[in-house]
Tab-separated table of C-alpha atoms in Angstrom:
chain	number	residue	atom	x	y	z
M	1	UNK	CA	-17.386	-10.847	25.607
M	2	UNK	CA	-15.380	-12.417	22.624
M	3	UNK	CA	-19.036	-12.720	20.542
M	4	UNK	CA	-17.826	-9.868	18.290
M	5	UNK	CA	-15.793	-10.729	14.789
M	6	UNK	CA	-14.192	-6.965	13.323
M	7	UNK	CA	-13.807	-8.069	9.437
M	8	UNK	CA	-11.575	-6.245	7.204
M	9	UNK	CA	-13.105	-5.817	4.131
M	10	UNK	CA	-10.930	-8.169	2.094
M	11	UNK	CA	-11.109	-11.317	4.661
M	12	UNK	CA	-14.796	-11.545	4.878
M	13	UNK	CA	-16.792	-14.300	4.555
M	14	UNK	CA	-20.090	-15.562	5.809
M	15	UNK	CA	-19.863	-17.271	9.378
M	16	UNK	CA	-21.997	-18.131	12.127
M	17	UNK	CA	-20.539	-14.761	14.522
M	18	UNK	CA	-23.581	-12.900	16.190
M	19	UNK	CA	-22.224	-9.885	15.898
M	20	UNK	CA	-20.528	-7.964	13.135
M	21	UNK	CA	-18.598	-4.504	13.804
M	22	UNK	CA	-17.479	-3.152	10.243
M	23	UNK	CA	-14.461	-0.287	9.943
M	24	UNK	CA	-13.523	-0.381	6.037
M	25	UNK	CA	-16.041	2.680	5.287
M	26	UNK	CA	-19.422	3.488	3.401
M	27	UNK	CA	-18.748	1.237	0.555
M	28	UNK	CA	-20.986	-0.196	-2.026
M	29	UNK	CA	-19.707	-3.580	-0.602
M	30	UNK	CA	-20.109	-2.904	2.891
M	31	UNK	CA	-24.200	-2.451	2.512
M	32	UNK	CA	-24.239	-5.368	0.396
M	33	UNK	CA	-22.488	-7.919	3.269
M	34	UNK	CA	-24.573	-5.555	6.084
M	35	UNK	CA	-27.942	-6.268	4.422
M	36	UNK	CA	-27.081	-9.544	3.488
M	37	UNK	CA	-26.122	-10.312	7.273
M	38	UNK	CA	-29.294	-8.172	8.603
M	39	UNK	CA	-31.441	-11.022	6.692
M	40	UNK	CA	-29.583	-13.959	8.660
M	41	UNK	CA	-30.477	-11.916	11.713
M	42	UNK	CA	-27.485	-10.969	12.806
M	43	UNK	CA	-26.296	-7.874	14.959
M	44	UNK	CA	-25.714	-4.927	13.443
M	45	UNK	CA	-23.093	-2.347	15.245
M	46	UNK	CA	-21.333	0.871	13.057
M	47	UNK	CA	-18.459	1.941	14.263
M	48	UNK	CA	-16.766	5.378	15.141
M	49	UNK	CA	-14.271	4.927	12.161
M	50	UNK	CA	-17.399	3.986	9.931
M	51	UNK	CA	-19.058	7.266	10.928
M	52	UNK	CA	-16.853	9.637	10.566
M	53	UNK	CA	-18.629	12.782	9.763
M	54	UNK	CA	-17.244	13.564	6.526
M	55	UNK	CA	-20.861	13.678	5.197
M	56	UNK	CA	-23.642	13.239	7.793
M	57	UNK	CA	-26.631	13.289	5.691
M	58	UNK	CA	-25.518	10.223	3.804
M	59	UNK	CA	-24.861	8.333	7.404
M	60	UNK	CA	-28.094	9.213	8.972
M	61	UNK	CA	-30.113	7.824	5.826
M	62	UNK	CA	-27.532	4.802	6.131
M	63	UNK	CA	-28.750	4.350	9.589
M	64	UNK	CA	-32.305	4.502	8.841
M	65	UNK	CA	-32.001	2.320	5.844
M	66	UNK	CA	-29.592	-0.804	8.040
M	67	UNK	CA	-31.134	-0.187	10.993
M	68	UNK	CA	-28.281	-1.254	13.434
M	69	UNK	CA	-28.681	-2.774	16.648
M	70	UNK	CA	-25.597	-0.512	18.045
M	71	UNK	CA	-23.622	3.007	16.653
M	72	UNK	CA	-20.717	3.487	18.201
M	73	UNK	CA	-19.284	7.279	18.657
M	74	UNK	CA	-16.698	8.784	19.882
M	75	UNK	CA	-19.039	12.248	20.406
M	76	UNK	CA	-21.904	12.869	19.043
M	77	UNK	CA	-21.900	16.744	18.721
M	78	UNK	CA	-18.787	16.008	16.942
M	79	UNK	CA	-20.408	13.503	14.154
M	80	UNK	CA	-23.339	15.135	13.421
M	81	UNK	CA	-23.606	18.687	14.596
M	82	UNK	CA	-21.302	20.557	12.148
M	83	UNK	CA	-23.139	23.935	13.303
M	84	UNK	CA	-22.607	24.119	16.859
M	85	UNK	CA	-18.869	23.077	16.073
M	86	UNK	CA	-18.585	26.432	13.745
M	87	UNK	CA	-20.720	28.631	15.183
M	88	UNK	CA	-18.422	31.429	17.340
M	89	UNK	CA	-15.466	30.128	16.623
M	90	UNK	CA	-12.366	32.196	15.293
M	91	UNK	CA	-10.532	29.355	14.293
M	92	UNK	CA	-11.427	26.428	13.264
M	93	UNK	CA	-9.289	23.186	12.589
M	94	UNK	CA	-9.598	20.402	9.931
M	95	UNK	CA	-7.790	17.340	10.522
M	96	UNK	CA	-9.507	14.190	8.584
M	97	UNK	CA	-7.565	11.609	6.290
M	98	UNK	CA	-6.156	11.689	3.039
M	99	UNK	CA	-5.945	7.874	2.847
M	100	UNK	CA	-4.857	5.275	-0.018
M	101	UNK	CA	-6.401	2.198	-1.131
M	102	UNK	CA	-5.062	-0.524	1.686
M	103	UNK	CA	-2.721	-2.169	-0.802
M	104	UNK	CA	-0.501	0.520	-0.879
M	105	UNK	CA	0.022	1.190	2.942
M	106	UNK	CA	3.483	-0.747	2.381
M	107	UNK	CA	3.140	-3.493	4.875
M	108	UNK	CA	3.544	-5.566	1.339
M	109	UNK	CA	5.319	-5.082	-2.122
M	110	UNK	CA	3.832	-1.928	-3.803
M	111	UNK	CA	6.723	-0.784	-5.882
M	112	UNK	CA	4.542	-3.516	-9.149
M	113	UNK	CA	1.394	-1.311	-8.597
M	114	UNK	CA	0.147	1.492	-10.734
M	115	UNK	CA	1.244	4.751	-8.505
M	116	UNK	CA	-1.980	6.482	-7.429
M	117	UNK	CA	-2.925	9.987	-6.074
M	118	UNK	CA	-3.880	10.256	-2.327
M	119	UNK	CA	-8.032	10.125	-1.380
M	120	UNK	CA	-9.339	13.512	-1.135
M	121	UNK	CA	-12.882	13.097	-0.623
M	122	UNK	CA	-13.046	13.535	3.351
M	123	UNK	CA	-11.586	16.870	2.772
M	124	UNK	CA	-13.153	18.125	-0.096
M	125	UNK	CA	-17.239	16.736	1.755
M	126	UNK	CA	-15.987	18.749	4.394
M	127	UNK	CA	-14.399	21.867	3.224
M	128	UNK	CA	-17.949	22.354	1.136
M	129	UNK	CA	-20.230	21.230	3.777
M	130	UNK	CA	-18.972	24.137	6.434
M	131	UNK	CA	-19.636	26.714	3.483
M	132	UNK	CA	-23.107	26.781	5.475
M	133	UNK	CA	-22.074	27.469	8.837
M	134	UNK	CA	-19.218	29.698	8.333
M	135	UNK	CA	-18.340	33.224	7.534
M	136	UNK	CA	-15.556	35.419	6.200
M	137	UNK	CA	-14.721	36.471	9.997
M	138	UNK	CA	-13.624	32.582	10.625
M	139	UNK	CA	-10.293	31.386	9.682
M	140	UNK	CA	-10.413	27.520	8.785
M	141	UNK	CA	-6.862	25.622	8.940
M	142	UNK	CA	-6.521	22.398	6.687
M	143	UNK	CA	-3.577	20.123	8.269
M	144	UNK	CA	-3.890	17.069	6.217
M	145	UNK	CA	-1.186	16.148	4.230
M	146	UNK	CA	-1.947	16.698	0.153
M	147	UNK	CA	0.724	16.812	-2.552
M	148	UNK	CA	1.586	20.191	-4.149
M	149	UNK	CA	-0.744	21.700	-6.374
M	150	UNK	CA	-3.846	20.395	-4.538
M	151	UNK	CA	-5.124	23.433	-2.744
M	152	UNK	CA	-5.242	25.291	-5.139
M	153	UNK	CA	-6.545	22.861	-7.912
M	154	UNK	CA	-9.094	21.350	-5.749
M	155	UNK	CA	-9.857	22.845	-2.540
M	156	UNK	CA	-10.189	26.406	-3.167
M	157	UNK	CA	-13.090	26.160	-5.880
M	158	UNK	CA	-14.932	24.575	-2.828
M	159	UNK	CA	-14.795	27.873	-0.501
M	160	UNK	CA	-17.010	30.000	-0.537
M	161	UNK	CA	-17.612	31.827	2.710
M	162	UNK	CA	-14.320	31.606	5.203
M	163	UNK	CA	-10.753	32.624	4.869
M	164	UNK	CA	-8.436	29.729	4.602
M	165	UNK	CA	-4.842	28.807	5.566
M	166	UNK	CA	-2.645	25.912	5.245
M	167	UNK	CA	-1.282	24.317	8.034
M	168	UNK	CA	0.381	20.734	7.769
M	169	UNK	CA	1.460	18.902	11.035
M	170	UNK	CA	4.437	16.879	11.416
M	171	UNK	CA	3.558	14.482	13.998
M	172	UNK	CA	3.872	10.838	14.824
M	173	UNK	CA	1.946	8.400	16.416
M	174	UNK	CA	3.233	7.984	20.403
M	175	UNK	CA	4.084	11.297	20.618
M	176	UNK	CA	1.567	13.602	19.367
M	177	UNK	CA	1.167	15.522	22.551
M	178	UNK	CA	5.244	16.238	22.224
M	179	UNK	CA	5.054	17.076	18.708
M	180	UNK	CA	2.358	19.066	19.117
M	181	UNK	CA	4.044	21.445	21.904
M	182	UNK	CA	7.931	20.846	20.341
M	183	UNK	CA	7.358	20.852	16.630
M	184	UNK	CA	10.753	20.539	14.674
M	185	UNK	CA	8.597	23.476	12.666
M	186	UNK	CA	5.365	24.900	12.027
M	187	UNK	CA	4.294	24.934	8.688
M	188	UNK	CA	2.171	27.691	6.877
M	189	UNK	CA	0.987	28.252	3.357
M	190	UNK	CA	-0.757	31.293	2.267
M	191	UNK	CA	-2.404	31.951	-1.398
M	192	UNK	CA	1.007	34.234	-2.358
M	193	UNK	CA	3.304	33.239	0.301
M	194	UNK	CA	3.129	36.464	2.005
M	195	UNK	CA	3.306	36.555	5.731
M	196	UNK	CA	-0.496	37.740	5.967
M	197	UNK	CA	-2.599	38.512	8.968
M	198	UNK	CA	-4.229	35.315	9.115
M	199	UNK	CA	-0.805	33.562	8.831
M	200	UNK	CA	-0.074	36.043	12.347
M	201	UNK	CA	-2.857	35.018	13.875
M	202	UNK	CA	-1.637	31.173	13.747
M	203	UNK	CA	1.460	32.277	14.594
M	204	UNK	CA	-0.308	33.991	17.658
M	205	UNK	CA	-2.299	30.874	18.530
M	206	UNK	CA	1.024	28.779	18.217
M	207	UNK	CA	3.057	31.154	20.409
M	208	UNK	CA	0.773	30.772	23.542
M	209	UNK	CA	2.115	26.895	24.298
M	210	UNK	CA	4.788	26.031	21.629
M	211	UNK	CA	8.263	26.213	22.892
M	212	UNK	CA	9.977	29.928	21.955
M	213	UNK	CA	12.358	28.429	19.954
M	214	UNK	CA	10.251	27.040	17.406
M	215	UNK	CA	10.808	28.407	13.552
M	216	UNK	CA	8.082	29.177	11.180
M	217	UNK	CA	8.413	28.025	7.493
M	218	UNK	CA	5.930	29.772	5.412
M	219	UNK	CA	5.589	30.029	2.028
M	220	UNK	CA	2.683	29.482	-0.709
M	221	UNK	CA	0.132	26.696	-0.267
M	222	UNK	CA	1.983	24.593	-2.532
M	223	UNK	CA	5.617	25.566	-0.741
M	224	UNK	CA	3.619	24.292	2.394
M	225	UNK	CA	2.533	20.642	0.765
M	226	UNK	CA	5.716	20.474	-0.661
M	227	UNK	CA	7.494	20.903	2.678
M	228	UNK	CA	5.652	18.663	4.827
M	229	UNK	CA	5.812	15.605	1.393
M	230	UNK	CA	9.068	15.873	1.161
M	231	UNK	CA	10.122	15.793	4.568
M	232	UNK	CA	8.488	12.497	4.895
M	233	UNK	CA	10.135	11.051	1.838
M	234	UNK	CA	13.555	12.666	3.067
M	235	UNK	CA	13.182	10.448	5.956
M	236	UNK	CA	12.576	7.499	3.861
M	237	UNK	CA	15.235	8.100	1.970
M	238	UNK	CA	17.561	8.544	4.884
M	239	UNK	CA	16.568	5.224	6.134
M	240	UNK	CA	16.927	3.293	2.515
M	241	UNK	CA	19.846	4.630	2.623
M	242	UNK	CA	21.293	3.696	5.850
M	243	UNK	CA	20.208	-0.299	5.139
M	244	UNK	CA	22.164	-0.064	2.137
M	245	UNK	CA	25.094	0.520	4.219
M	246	UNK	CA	23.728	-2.631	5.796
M	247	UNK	CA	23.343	-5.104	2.716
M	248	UNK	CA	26.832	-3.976	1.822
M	249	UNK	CA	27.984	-4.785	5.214
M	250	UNK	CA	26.210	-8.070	4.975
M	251	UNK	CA	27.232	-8.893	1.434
M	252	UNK	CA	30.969	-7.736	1.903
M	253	UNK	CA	31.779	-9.048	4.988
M	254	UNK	CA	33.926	-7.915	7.517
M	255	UNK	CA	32.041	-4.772	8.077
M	256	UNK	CA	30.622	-3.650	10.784
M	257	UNK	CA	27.171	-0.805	9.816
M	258	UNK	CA	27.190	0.423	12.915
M	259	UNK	CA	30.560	1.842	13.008
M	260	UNK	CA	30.029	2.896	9.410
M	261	UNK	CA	26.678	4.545	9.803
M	262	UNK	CA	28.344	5.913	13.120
M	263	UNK	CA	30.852	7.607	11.726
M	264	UNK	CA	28.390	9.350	9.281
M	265	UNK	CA	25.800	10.377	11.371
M	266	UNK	CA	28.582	12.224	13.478
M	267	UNK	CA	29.310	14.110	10.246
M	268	UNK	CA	26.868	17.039	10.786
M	269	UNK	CA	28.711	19.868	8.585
M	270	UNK	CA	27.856	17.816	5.234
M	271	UNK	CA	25.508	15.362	6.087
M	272	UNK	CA	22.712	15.708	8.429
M	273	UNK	CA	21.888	14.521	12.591
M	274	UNK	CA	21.993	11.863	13.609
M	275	UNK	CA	18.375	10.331	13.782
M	276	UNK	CA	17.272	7.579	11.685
M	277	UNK	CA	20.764	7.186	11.007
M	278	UNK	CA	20.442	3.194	12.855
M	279	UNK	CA	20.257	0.154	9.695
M	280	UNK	CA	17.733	-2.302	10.256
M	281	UNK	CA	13.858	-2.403	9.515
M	282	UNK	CA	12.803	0.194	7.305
M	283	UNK	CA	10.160	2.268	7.698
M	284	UNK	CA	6.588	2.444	8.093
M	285	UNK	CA	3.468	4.171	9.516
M	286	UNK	CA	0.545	5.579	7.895
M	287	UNK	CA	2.451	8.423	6.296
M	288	UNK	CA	6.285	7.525	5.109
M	289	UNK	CA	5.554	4.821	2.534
M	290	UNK	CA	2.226	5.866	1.040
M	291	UNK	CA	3.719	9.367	0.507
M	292	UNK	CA	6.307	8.491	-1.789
M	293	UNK	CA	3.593	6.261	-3.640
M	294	UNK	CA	1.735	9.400	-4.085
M	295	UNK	CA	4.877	10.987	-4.854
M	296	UNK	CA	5.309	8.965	-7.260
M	297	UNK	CA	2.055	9.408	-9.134
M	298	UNK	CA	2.786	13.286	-9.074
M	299	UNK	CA	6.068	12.546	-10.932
M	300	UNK	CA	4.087	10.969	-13.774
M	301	UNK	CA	1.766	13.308	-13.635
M	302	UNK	CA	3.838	16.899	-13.706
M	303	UNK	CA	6.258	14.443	-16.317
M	304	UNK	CA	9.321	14.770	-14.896
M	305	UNK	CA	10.760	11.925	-16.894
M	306	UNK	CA	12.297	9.683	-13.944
M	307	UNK	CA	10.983	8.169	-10.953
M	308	UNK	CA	13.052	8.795	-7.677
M	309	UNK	CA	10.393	7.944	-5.181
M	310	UNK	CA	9.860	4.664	-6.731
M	311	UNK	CA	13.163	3.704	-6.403
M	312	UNK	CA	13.252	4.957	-2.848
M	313	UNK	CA	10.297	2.339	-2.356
M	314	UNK	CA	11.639	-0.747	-4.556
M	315	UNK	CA	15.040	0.053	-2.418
M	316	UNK	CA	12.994	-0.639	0.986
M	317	UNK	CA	11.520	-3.727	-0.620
M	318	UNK	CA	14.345	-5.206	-1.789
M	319	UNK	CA	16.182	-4.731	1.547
M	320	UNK	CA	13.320	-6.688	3.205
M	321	UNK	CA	13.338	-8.976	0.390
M	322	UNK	CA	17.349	-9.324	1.402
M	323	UNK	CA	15.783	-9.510	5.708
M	324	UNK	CA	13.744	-12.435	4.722
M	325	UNK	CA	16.634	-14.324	2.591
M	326	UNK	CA	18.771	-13.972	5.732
M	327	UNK	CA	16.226	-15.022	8.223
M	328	UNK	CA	15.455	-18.392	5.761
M	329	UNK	CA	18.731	-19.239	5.756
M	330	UNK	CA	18.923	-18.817	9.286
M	331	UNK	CA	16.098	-20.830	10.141
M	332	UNK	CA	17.432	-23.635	8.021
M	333	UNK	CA	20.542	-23.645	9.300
M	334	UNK	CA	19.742	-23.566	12.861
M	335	UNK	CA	16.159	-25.396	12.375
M	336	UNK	CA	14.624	-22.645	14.146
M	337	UNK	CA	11.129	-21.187	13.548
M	338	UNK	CA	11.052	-17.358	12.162
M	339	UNK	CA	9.151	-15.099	14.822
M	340	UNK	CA	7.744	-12.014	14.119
M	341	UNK	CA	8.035	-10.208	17.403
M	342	UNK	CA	5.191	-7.438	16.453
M	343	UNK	CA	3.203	-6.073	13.400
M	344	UNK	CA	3.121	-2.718	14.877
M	345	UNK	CA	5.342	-0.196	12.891
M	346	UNK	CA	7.292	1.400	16.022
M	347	UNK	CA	7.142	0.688	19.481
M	348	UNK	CA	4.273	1.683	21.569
M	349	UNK	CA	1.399	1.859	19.494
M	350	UNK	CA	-1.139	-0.572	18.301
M	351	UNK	CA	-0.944	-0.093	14.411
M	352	UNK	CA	0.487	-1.800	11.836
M	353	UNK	CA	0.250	0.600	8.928
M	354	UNK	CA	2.911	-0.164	6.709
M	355	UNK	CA	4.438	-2.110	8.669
M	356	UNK	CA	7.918	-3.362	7.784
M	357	UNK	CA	7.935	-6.851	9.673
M	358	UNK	CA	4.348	-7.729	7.828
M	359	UNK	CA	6.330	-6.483	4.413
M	360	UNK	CA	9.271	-8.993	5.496
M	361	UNK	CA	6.792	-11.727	6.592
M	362	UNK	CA	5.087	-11.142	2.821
M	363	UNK	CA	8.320	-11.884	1.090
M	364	UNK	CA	8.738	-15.094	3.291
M	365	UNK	CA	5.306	-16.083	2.471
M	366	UNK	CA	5.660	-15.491	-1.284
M	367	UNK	CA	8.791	-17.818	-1.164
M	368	UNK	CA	6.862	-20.479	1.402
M	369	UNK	CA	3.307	-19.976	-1.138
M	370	UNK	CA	5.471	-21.945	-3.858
M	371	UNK	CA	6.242	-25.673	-4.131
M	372	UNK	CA	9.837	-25.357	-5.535
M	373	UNK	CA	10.726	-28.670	-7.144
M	374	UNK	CA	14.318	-28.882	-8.201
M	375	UNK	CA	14.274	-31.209	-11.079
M	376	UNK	CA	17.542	-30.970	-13.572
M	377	UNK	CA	18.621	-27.701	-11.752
M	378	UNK	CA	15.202	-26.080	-12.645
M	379	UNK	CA	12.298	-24.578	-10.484
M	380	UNK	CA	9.006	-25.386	-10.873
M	381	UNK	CA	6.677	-22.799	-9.124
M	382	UNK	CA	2.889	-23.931	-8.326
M	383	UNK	CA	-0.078	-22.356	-7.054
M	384	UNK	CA	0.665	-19.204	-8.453
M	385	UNK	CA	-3.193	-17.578	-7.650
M	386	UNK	CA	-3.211	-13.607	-6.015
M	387	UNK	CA	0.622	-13.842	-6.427
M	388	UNK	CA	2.896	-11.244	-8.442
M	389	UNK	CA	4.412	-13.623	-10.706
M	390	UNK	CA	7.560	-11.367	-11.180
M	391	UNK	CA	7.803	-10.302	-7.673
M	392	UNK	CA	7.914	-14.352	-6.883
M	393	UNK	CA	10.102	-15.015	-9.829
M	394	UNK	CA	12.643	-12.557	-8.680
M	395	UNK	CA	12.303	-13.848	-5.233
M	396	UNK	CA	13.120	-17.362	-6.006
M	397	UNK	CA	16.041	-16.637	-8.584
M	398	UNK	CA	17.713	-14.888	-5.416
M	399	UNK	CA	16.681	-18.119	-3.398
M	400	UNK	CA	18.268	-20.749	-5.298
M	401	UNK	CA	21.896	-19.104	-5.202
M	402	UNK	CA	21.125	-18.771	-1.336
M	403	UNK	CA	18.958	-21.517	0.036
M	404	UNK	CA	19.105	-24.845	-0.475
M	405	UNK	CA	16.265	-26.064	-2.404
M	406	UNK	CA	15.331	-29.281	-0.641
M	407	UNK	CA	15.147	-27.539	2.263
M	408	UNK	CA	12.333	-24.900	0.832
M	409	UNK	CA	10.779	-27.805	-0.233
């Protein structure tokens, strides 16, 4: 009835909104602001995202503690009956996040920030909790994505009574149901790589609605993370460098990138087929950009002495750093207002995960967050606060060859 305000977690403040629905997850800040609201008498309602299962004890005292007004689920079995799901089951499926910290979904600049590891906790609560309702006669298949090495570093210390497989999916959002029965490939790890008889039972359970034609990659656990990583960051890569062939085109001048990138895609023997083989925006989602930050943080960590996934995502920065120069000048020129069309990441779906046009629309504001004075041919940038001084310094050094100054002011 519009009387409901959802917060994320780094926009709240207090306000005079009856009702407050909270999604960011059980975090030491979230009771805070909850009990803190409960005492101004407001409305309590937990969400489905906020319950998630992952560790059900925990919720239930949360709920008894906050007493809410309203818990929202999508099932209850499903939330908090982790016994009837296992019980007589031969195979059972996990499929729960691996997220990152919301600053490095890639809707803005992350290339600055420290690379981190992905968020195994969901997995790990859950992998130990089933321990108690499961037994070596149940096969349990993990399909979240984790970088190589992970498995076996962290998971498999937390089994104790079910066989285990790996099985990562490569699905988008929009077409899971397609993906699911037309995978490009289906993806299985076992401990030695061996084609074992658990791996043939998936295969089995695959074969029934799959289409025939679909191949099976298996390998170790690790060949299995590794192969479902890297195929996301191949993609990214693919696109970075397709909107190269764009700046050039833009920079150069009588080019045109679609005839270029055309010609290319076309050129299956060497190259590869033709999809995301169109320049433009680059990409997004919740899996493309915050894998190669992981990836990143694995390349520190196994010290492989360079960095290629960070330039992969400082390349899609700077090409919507070079989106949002073009757009200012255009707006200038023409003076038009700049539109963003959509904050989803592809067409079709509600989410805006990394998406591209909010990382464009970040660069804009950075430029648009500074009073540029031109005084004797120099800048003078104010109101630096929450602002990357060199991301903004680099952004306004491209600026003043391209924009004219009075007109940012």
């Amino acid at each position: 009835k519009g009387d409901i305000k959802t917060y994320n977690i780094r926009e709240y403040v207090p306000s005079n909104i009856y009702y407050i629905h909270w999604w960011s997850g059980l975090t030491e800040e979230f009771f805070n602001i909850v009990k803190k609201e409960k005492k101004l008498g407001k409305k309590i309602i937990l969400g489905p995202n906020l319950l998630d299962g992952t560790n059900p004890k925990k919720e239930i005292e949360i709920c008894k503690e906050l007493s809410p007004d309203l818990i929202l689920v999508v099932n209850k079995e499903i939330k908090y009956n982790l016994k009837d799901l296992c019980e007589n089951k031969e195979i059972i499926f996990i499929a729960v996040p691996t997220p990152h910290h919301e600053d490095y979904d890639g809707s803005k600049p992350t290339s600055h920030l420290n690379p981190k590891n992905f968020d195994y906790s969901i997995v790990k609560n859950i992998l130990e909790e089933i321990n108690e309702y499961t037994t070596k006669e149940q096969l349990v298949v993990l399909i979240s994505t984790v970088l190589p090495g992970t498995i076996r570093r962290e998971f498999i210390p937390l089994i104790k009574n079910y066989r285990f497989i790996y099985n990562p999916y490569l699905i988008a959002m929009g077409t899971v149901k397609e993906d699911i029965i037309n995978p490009e490939m289906i993806i299985i790890g076992t401990e030695d790589g061996n084609v074992t008889g658990d791996a043939k039972l998936l295969i089995d359970f695959y074969s029934k609605f799959v289409k025939k034609e679909t191949r099976y990659e298996i390998g170790t656990w690790d060949d299995a993370e590794a192969i479902k990583i890297f195929y996301n960051t191949f993609i990214s890569t693919k696109i970075a460098l397709v909107n190269m062939i764009m700046d050039v085109a833009e920079f150069n001048g009588n080019m045109n990138t679609d005839v270029i990138a055309g010609a290319l895609e076309r050129s299956s023997n060497r190259i590869t087929s033709s999809a995301y083989m169109k320049a433009g925006m680059g990409d997004g989602g919740g899996c493309h950009p915050r894998d190669n930050i992981a990836l990143r943080w694995l390349a520190k960590d196994l010290g492989l002495g360079y960095d290629l996934f960070g330039t992969i995502m400082k390349s899609r920065e700077k090409q919507a750093k070079n989106i949002s120069i073009k757009l200012l000048n255009l707006s200038f020129e023409f003076k038009l207002p700049i539109i963003i069309m959509g904050e989803s990441y592809k067409p079709g779906i509600p989410y805006t995960d990394g998406s591209y046009s909010k990382l464009i629309a970040s660069y804009i504001a950075i430029v648009l967050s500074y009073s540029m004075v031109s005084s004797q041919g120099e800048l003078q940038l104010l109101d630096a606060e929450d602002m990357v001084m060199d991301t903004a310094m680099d952004m306004v050094t491209d600026m003043e060859h391209m924009v004219k100054l009075t007109m940012m002011k």
